[in-house]
Coordinates of C-alpha atoms and ligand atoms in Angstrom, one line a residue:
X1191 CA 8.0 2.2 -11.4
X1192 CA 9.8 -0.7 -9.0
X1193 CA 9.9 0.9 -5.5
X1194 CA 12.3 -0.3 -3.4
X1195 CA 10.2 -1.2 -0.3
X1196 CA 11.8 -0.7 3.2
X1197 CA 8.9 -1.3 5.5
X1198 CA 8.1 -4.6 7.3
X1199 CA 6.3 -5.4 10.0
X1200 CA 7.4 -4.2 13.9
X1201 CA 9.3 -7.6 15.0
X1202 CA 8.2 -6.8 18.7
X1203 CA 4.8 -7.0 17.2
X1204 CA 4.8 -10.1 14.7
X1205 CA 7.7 -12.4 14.0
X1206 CA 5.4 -14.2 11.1
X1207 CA 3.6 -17.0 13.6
X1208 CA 0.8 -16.3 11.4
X1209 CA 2.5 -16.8 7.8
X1210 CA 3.6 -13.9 5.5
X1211 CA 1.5 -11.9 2.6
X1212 CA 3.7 -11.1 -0.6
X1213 CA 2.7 -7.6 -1.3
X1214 CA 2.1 -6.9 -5.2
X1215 CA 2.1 -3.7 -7.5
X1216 CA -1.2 -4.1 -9.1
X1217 CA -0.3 -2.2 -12.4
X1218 CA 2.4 -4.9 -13.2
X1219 CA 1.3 -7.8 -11.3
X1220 CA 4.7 -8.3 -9.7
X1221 CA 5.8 -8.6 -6.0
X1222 CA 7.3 -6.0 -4.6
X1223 CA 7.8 -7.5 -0.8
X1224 CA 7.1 -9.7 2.1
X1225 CA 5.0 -9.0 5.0
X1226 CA 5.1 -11.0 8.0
X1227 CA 1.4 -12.0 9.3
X1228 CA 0.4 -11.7 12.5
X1229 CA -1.1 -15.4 14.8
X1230 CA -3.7 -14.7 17.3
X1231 CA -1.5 -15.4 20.1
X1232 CA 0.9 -12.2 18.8
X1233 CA -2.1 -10.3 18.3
X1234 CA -3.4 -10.7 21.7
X1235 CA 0.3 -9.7 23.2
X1236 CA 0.1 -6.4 21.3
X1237 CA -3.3 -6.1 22.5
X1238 CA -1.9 -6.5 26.0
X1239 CA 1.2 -3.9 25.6
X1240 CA -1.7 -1.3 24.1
X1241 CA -3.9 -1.9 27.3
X1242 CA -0.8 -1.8 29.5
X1243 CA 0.2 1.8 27.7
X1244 CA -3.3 3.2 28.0
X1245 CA -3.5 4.4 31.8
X1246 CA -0.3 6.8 31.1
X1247 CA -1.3 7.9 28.0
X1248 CA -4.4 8.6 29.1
X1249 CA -3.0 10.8 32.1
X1250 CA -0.7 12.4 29.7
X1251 CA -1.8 16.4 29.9
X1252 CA -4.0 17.3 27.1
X1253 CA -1.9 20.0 25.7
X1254 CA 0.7 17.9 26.1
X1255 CA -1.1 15.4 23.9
X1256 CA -1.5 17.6 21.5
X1257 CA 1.6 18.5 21.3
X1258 CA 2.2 15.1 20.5
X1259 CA 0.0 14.6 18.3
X1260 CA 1.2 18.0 16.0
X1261 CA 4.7 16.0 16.0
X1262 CA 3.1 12.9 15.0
X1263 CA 1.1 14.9 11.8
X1264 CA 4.3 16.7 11.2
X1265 CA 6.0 13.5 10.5
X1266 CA 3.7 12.4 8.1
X1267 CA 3.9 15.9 6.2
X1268 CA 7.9 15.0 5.9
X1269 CA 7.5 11.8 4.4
X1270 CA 4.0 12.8 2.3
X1271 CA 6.1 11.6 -1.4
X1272 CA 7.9 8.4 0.3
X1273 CA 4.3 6.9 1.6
X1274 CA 2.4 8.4 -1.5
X1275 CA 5.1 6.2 -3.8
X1276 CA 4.5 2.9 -1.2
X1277 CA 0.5 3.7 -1.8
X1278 CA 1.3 3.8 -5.7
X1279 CA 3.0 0.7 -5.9
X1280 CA 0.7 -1.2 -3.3
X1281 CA -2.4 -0.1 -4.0
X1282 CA -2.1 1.1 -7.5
X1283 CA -3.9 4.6 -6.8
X1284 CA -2.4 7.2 -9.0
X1285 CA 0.3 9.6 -7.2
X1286 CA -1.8 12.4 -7.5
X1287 CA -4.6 10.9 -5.0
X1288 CA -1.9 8.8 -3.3
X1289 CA -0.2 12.6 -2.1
X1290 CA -3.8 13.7 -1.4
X1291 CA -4.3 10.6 0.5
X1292 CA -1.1 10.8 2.6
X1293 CA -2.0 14.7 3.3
X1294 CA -5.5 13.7 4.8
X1295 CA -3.7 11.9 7.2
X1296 CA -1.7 14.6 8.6
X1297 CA -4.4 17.3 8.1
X1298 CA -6.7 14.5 10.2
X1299 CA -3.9 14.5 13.3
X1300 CA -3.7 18.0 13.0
X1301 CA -7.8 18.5 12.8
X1302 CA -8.0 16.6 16.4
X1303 CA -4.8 17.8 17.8
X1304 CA -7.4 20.4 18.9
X1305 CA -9.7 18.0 20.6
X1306 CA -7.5 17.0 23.9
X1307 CA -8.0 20.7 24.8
X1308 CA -11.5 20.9 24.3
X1309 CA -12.8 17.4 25.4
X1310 CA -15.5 19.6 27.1
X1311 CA -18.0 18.1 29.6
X1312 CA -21.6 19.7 30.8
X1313 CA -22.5 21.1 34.0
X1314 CA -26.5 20.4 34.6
X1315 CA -29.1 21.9 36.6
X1316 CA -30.2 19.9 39.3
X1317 CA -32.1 20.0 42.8
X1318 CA -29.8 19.8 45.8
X1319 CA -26.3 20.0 44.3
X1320 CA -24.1 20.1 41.0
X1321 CA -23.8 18.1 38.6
X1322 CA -21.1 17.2 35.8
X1323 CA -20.0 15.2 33.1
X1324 CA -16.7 13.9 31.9
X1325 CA -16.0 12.5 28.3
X1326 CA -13.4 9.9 29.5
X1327 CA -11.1 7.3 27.2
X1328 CA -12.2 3.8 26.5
X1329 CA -9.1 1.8 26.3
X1330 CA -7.7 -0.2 23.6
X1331 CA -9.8 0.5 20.3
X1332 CA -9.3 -1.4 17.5
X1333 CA -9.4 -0.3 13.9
X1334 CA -9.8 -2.2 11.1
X1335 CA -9.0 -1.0 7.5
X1336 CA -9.9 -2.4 3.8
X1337 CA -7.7 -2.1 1.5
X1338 CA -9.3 0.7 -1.1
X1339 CA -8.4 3.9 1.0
X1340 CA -5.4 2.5 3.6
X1341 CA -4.0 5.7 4.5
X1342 CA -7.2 8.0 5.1
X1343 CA -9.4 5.2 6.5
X1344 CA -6.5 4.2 9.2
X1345 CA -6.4 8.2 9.8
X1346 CA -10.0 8.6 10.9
X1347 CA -9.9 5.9 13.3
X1348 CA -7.0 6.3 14.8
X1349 CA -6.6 10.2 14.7
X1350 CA -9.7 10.6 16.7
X1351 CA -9.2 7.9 19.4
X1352 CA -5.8 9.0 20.1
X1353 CA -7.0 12.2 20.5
X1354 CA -9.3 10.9 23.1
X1355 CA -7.1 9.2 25.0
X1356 CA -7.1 6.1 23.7
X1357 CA -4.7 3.4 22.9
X1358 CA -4.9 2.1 19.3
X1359 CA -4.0 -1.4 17.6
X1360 CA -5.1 -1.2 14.0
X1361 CA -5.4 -3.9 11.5
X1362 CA -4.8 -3.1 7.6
X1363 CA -5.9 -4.8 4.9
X1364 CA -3.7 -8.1 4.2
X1365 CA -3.4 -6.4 0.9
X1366 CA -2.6 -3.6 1.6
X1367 CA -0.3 -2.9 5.0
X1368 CA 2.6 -0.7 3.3
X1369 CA 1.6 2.5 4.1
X1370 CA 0.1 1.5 8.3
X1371 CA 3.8 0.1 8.8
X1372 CA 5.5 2.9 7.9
X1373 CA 3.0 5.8 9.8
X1374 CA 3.3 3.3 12.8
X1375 CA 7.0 3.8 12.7
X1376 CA 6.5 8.1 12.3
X1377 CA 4.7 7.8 15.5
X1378 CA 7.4 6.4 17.3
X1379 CA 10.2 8.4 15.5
X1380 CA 7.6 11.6 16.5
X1381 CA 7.6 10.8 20.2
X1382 CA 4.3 9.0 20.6
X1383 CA 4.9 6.9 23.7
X1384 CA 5.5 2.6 22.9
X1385 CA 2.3 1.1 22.7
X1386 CA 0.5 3.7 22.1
X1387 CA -0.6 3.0 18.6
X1388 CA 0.5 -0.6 17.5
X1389 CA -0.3 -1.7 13.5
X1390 CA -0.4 -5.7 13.3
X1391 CA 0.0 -7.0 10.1
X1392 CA -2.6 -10.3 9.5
X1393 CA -5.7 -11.8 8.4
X1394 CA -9.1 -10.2 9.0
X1395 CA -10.0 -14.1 10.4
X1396 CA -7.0 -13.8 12.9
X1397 CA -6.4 -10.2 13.4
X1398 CA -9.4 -8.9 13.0
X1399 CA -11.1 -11.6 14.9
X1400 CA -9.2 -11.1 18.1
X1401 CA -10.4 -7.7 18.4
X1402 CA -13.9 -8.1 18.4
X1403 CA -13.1 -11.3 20.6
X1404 CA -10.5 -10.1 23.3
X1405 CA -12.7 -8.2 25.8
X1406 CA -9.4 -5.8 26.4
X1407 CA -10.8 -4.1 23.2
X1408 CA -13.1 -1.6 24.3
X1409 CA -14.2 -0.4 20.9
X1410 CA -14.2 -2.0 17.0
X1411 CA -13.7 0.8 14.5
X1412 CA -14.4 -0.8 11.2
X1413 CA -14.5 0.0 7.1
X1414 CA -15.2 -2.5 5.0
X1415 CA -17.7 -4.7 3.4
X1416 CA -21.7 -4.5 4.7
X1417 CA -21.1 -8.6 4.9
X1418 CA -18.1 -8.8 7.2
X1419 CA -19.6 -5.6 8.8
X1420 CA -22.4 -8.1 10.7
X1421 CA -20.4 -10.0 11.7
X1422 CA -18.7 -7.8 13.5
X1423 CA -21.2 -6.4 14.8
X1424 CA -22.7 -9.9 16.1
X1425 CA -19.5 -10.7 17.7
X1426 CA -19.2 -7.5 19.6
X1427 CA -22.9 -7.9 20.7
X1428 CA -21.7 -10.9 22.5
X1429 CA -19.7 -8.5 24.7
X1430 CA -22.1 -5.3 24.4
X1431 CA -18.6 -4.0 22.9
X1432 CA -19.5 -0.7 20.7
X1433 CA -18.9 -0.6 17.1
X1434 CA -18.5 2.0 14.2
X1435 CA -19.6 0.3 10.9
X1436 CA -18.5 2.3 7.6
X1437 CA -20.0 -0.1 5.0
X1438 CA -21.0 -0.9 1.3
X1439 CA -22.6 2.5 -1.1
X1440 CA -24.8 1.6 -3.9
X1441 CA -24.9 6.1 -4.8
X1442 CA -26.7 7.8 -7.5
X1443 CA -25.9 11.0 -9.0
X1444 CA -29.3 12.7 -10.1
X1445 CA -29.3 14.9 -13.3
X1446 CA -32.1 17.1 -13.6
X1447 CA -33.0 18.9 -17.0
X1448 CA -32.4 22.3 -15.8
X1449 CA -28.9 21.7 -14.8
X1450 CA -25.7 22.9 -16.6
X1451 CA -25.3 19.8 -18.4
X1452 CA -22.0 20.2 -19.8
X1453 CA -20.8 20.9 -16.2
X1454 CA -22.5 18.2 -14.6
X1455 CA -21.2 15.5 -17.8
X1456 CA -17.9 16.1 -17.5
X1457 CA -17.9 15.1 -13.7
X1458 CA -19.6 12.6 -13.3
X1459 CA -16.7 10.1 -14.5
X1460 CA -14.5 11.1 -11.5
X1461 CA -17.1 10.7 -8.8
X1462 CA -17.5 7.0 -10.1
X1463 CA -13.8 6.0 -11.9
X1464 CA -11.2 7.5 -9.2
X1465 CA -9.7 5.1 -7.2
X1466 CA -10.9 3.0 -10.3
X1467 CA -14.4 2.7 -9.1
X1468 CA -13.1 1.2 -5.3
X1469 CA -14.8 3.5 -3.5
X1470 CA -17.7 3.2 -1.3
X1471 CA -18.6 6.5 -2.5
X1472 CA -18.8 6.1 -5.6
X1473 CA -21.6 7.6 -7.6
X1474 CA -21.9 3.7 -9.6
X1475 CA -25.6 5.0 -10.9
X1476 CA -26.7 7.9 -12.7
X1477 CA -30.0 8.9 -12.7
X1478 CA -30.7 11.4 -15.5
X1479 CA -34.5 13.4 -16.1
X1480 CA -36.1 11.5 -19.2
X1481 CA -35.9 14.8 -21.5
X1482 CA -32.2 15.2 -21.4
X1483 CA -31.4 11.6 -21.2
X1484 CA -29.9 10.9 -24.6
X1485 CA -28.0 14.3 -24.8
X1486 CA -26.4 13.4 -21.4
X1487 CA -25.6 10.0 -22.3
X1488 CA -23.2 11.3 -25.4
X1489 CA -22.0 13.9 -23.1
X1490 CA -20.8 11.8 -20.1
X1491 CA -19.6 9.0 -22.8
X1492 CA -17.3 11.6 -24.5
X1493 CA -16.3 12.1 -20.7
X1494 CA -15.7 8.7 -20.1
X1495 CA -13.8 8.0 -23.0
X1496 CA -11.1 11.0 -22.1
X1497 CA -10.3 9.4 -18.4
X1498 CA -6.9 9.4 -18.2
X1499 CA -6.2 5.6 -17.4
X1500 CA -3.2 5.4 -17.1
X1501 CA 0.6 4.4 -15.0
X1502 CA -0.8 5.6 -11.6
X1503 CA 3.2 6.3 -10.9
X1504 CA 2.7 9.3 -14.3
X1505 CA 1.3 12.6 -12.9
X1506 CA -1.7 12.4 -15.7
X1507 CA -2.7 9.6 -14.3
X1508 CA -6.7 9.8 -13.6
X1509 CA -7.3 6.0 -13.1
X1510 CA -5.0 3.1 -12.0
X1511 CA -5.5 -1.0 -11.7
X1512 CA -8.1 -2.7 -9.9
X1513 CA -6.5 -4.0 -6.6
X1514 CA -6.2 -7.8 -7.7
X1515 CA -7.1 -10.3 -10.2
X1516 CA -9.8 -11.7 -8.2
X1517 CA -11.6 -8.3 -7.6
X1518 CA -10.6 -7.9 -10.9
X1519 CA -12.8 -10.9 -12.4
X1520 CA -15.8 -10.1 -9.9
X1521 CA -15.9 -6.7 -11.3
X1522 CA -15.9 -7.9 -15.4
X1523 CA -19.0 -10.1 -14.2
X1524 CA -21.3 -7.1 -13.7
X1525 CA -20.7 -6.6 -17.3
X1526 CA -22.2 -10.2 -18.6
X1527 CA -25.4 -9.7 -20.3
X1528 CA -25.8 -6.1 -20.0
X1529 CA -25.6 -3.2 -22.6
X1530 CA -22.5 -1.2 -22.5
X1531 CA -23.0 2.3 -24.0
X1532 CA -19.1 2.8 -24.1
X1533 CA -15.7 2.2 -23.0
X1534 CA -12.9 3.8 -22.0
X1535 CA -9.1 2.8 -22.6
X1536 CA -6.4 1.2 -20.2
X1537 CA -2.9 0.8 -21.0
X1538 CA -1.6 -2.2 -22.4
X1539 CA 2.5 -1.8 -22.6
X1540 CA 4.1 -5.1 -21.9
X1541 CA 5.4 -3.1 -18.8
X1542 CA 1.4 -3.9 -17.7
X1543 CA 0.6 -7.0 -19.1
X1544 CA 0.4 -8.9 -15.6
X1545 CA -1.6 -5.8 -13.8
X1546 CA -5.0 -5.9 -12.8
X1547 CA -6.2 -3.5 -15.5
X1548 CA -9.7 -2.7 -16.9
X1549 CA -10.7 0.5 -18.5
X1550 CA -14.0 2.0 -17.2
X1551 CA -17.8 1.6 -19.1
X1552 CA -20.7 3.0 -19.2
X1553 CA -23.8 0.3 -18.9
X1554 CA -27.4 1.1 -19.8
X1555 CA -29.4 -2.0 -17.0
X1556 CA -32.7 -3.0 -18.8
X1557 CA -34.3 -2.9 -15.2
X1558 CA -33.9 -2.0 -11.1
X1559 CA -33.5 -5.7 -10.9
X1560 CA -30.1 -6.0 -12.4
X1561 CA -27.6 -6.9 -10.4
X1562 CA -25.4 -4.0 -12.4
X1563 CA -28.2 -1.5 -10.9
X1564 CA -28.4 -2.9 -7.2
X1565 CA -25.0 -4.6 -6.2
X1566 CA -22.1 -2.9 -5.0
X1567 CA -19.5 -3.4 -8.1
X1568 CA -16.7 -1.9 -6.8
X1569 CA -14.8 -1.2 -10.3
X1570 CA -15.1 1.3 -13.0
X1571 CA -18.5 0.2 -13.9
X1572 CA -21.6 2.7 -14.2
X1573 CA -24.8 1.9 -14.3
X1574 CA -27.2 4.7 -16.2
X1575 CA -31.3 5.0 -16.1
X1576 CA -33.7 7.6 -17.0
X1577 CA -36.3 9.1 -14.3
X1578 CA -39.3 11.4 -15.5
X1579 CA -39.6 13.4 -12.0
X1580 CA -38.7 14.8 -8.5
X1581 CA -40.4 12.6 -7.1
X1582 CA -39.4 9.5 -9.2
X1583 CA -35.6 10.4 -8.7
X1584 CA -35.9 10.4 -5.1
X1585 CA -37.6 6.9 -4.9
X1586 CA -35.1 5.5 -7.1
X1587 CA -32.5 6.5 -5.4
X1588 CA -33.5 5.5 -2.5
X1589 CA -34.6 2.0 -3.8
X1590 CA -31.7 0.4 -2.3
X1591 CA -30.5 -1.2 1.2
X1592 CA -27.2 1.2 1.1
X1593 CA -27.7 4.6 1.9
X1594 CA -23.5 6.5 1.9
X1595 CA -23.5 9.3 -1.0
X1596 CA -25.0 10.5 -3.5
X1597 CA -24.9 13.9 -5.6
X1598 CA -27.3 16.0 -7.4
X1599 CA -26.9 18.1 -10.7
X1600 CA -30.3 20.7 -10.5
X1601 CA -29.8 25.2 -10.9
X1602 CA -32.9 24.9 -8.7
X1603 CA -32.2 25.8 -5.3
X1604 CA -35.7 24.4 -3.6
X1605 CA -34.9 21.3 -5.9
X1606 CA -31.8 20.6 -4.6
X1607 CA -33.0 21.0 -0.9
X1608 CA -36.0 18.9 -1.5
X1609 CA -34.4 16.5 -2.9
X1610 CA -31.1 16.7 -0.6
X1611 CA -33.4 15.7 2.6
X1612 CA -35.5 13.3 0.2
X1613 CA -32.6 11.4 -0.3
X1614 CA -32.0 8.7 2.3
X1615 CA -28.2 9.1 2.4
X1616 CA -25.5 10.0 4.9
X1617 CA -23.6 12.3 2.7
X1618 CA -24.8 14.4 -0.1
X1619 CA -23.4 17.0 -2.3
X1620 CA -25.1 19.4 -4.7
X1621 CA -23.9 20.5 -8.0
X1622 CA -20.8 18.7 -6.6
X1623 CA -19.2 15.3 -5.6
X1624 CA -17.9 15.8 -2.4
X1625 CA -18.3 13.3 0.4
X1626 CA -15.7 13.3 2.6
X1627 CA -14.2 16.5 4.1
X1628 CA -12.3 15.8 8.0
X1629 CA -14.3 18.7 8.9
X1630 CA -17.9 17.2 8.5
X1631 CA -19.1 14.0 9.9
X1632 CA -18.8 10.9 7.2
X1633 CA -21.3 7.9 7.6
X1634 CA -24.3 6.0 6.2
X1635 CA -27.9 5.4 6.5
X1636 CA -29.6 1.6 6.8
X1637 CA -27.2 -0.6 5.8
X1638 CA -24.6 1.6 5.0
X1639 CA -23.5 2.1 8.8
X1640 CA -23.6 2.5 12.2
X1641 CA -21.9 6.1 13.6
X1642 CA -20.2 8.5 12.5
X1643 CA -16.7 9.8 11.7
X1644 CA -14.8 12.4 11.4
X1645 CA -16.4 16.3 12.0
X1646 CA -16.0 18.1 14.9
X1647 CA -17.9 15.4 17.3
X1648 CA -15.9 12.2 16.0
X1649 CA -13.9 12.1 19.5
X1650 CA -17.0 11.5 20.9
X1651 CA -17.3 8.3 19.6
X1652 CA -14.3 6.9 21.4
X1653 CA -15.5 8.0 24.5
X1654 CA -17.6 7.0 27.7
X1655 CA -19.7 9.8 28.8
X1656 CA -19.6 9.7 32.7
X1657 CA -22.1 12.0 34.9
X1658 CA -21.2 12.9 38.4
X1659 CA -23.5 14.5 40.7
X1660 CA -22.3 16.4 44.0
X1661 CA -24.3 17.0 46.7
X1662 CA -24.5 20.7 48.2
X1663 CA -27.1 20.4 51.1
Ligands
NAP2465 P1 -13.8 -6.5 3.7 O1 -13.5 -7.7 3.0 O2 -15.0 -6.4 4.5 O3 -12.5 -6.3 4.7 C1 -12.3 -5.1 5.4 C2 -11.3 -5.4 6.6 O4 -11.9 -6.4 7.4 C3 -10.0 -6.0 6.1 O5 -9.0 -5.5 6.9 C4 -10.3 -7.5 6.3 O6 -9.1 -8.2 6.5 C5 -11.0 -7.4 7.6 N1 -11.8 -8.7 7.9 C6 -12.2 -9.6 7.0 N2 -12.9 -10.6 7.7 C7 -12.9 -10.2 9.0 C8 -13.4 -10.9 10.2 N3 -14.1 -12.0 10.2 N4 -13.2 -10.2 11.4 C9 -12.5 -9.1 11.4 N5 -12.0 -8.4 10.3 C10 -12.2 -9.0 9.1 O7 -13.8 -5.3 2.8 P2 -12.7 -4.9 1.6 O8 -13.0 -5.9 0.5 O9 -11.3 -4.8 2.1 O10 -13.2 -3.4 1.2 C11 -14.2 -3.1 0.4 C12 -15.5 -2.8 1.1 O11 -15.3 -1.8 2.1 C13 -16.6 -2.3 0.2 O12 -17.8 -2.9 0.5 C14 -16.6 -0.8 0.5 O13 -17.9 -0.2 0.2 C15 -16.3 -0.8 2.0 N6 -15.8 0.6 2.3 C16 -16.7 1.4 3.1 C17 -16.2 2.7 3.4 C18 -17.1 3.6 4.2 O14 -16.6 4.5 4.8 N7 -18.4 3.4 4.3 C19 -15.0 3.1 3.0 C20 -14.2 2.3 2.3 C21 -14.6 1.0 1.9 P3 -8.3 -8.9 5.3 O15 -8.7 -8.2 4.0 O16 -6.9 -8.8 5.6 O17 -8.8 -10.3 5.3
MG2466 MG1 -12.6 -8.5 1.1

C-alpha cells in the first residue's frame, strides 16, 4: 500500500520559512513525504498575489467563468483514482469513500459552474425611479480545512467563492495537505488564471492566523473544531470580517418501536463508524424507544461486529485508522469507566502494527452526564440510551450545545415530521442517514455553526449584496 507521493508544496507559494510537516499513512504509521510549511510572511505574499488576481478574475465574463470552472471539475474527474490513492494513504479513508470523496469535488465545480450565469440580482418597486441590486465578489476569501474530510470540505469553500468571483487562498490541515496540493495544481493545468486559487501549506497558528488577521481577506470560510471556531470568529470581529463556521456534532439517531428495526439496525453502524467515527456528522448517540431497546441493542451489536475494518487501500474496506496516535489516545479515553456492550475487530497484520488502529464499540453511558454521552468523540465510539416517548426523544436529543445531524428511524409519517422540526438540528434525515448532498444547504444550529454551505444559495455567502437606486423624475 506505499504510494509514491509526487505532490509538494507550490515553491512560488512556500519555500519552507515556516518548517516542514512529515506526512504519514495512518494504517502503517510510516512517512510517506515532506511538506514544506508555510511562515506568515509567505502567507501574506500569496495573500497579496490572490488580491492582485481578483479585479481580472472578477471581470472575467461569467460564461466564460464557467467555462473555466467545467475545465477545472473536468480535471479532477481525470485524476479521481490518483487523488483518491493520496487520500488513502494520507488520511487513511478507505478507497471506496476516498473515490466518492474526490467525485464530490468535481460534482461541486460542476454544481456552481451554473452560478456565474445566474448570479441574479432584484429589481424593486420604489417611488420616483428604479431600483436594483447586484450580488458582487468580495475579494480574497480564505478557507480553512480540518483534516477529516480534505477533499470535499476544500470543495465547498472554494467551489462556491470561485464561482462568485472570488479569489481563494485555502489552508489544509497540517495533517492532511496531499490532496489541496495536487487540485491546486489541476486548476492551473485546467486554465484557472495564477492566483486565482492559491493552497498554502502551514500551521492553523500561522496560516490560519494571517487570514483572519490580514484585512486583504474579505471572508474566513472555516470547518473545524467549535473551540478554534471562536476564535475565529473573535478575531474576525475585530475587523467586522464575515465568517462561515462549520463546527463540532454531538447527533442522535432516534429509533422508534414502529420502525423496521432490522432496516434501521443494520445502518446505524455506517452513519457513526465511516470515516472511522471522524465525522462531524456522525450519529455518535442512538436513542432507541424503551420497548424495543434490548432487541435493537443485539441487532445493531451483530451490525457492529460485521464492519468491515479493514486496509482502507482493499475495496471491502468499511473502516480505516484513526488519523494519529494522539487522536487516537483521546478517542480510547471516552471508553474509561463506561460499559461497552461490544466491539468490533481491526486488523492487526504486522503490515499495521504502527497504524493508528482501533476497532469500533458500542457503549451503554449510565447517565446524560457522561462525557461518552455529551462530548464530541470523534472515533468509532457510540454512545446508546433508551427514551420512553416522542416527546422524551426530542428533548434528549436536543439536550446538547451542538445541533449538525441527526436521523430518525419511525413508519410514522406525522412522527417523523414532528419530530423532524422538533429536532434542533441543521440537517436531518428520515428513515435515512443522509446529511450532506451539494444540492441542499449543509450547516448547524447553536453551537454547531454560523451559515450555510453548499445548495443552490451557497454563492450567496461570498458575496456583497449592493442596491442601486436610479432616479426617473
Ligand atoms: P481544528 O483543530 O479546529 O482545525 C481545523 C483547521 O483550523 C485546521 O486547518 C487547523 O490547522 C486550523 N487552525 C487551528 N488553529 C487555528 C487558528 N488559531 N487560526 C486559524 N486556523 C486554525 O479541527 P480538526 O481537529 O482539524 O477537525 C475536527 C473538527 O472539525 C471536529 O470538531 C469536527 O466536528 C469539525 N468538523 C466540522 C464539520 C462541519 O461541517 N460542521 C465538518 C468536518 C469537521 P492545523 O490543523 O494545521 O493546525
Ligand atoms: Mg485539531
Amino acid at each position: 500500500m506505499s504510494v509514491g507521493i509526487a505532490v509538494a508544496a507550490d515553491p512560488s507559494v512556500t519555500r519552507g520559512a515556516g518548517g516542514s510537516h512529515t506526512v504519514v499513512n495512518p494504517a502503517t504509521g510510516r512517512a510517506i513525504g515532506e511538506v514544506p510549511l508555510a511562515d506568515a510572511a509567505e502567507t501574506d505574499a500569496a495573500i497579496a498575489r490572490a488580491n492582485e488576481a481578483f479585479p481580472a478574475w472578477k471581470a472575467v465574463a461569467p460564461g466564460e467563468r464557467a467555462r473555466l470552472l467545467r475545465a477545472f471539475a473536468a480535471a479532477v474527474d481525470a485524476h479521481i483514482e490518483e487523488l483518491a490513492q493520496l487520500e488513502v494513504a494520507n488520511s487513511g479513508h478507505t478507497v471506496g469513500n476516498a473515490r466518492w470523496e474526490a467525485g464530490n469535488v468535481r460534482d461541486v465545480l460542476n454544481y456552481y459552474s451554473a452560478s456565474p450565469e445566474r448570479m441574479m440580482g432584484k429589481q424593486i418597486p420604489v417611488p420616483g425611479g428604479v431600483d436594483i441590486t447586484f450580488r458582487e465578489p468580495l475579494g480574497v476569501v480564505g478557507v480553512i480545512v480540518p483534516w477529516n474530510f480534505p477533499m470535499p470540505i476544500a470543495g465547498w469553500g472554494f467551489g462556491p467563492a470561485l464561482a462568485a468571483g472570488n479569489t481563494v487562498v485555502l489552508k489544509p490541515a497540517e495533517l492532511t495537505p496531499l490532496t489541496a496540493l495536487r487540485i491546486a495544481e489541476l486548476a492551473r493545468e485546467a486554465g484557472l488564471p495564477e492566483s486565482v486559487f492559491i493552497v498554502i501549506p502551514g500551521k492553523g497558528s500561522v496560516v490560519g492566523q494571517r487570514f483572519v488577521d490580514n484585512p486583504t481577506v474579505r471572508k474566513v470560510c472555516f470547518t473545524g473544531s467549535t473551540e478554534v471556531g471562536k476564535q475565529i470568529m473573535a478575531g474576525c470581529a475585530r475587523q467586522v470580517k464575515p465568517v462561515t463556521l462549520e463546527l463540532g456534532g454531538k447527533n442522535a439517531t432516534i429509533v422508534f418501536a414502529d420502525t423496521d428495526l432490522d432496516k434501521a439496525a443494520a445502518s446505524a453502524p455506517y452513519a457513526v463508524f465511516d470515516n472511522a467515527g471522524q465525522d462531524c456528522c456522525a450519529r455518535s448517540r442512538v436513542l432507541v424507544q424503551r420497548s424495543v431497546y434490548d432487541e435493537f441493542l443485539d441487532k445493531f451489536a451483530a451490525a457492529v461486529r460485521g464492519v468491515k475494518v479493514l486496509d482502507p487501500a482493499s475495496a471491502d474496506a468499511e473502516m480505516g485508522p484513526l488519523i494519529s496516535a494522539g487522536h487516537r489516545d483521546s478517542v480510547a479515553r471516552y471508553l474509561d469507566g463506561v460499559e461497552i456492550a461490544t466491539t468490533g475487530t481491526a486488523p492487526d497484520g504486522a503490515d499495521f502494527a504502527g497504524g493508528f488502529w482501533m476497532p469500533p464499540s458500542v457503549v451503554l453511558p449510565r447517565s446524560v452526564t457522561d462525557a461518552v454521552w455529551r462530548e464530541e468523540v470523534f472515533g468509532p465510539v457510540v454512545a446508546m440510551m433508551p427514551f420512553e416517548d416522542e416527546a422524551e426523544a426530542i428533548a434528549m436529543a436536543n439536550d446538547t450545545e451542538y445541533g449538525l445531524s441527526g436521523s430518525i428511524f419511525t413508519s410514522d409519517v406525522g412522527r417523523a415530521l414532528r419530530v423532524a422540526r422538533g429536532v434542533q438540528s441543521g440537517n436531518l434525515s428520515v428513515n435515512s442517514h443522509s446529511s450532506v448532498r451539494y444540492w441542499t444547504p449543509f450547516g448547524g444550529y447553536k453551537q454547531s455553526g454560523l451559515g450555510r454551505e453548499l445548495g443552490p444559495n451557497a454563492t450567496d455567502a461570498f458575496t456583497e449584496e449592493k442596491n442601486v437606486f436610479i432616479a426617473t423624475d
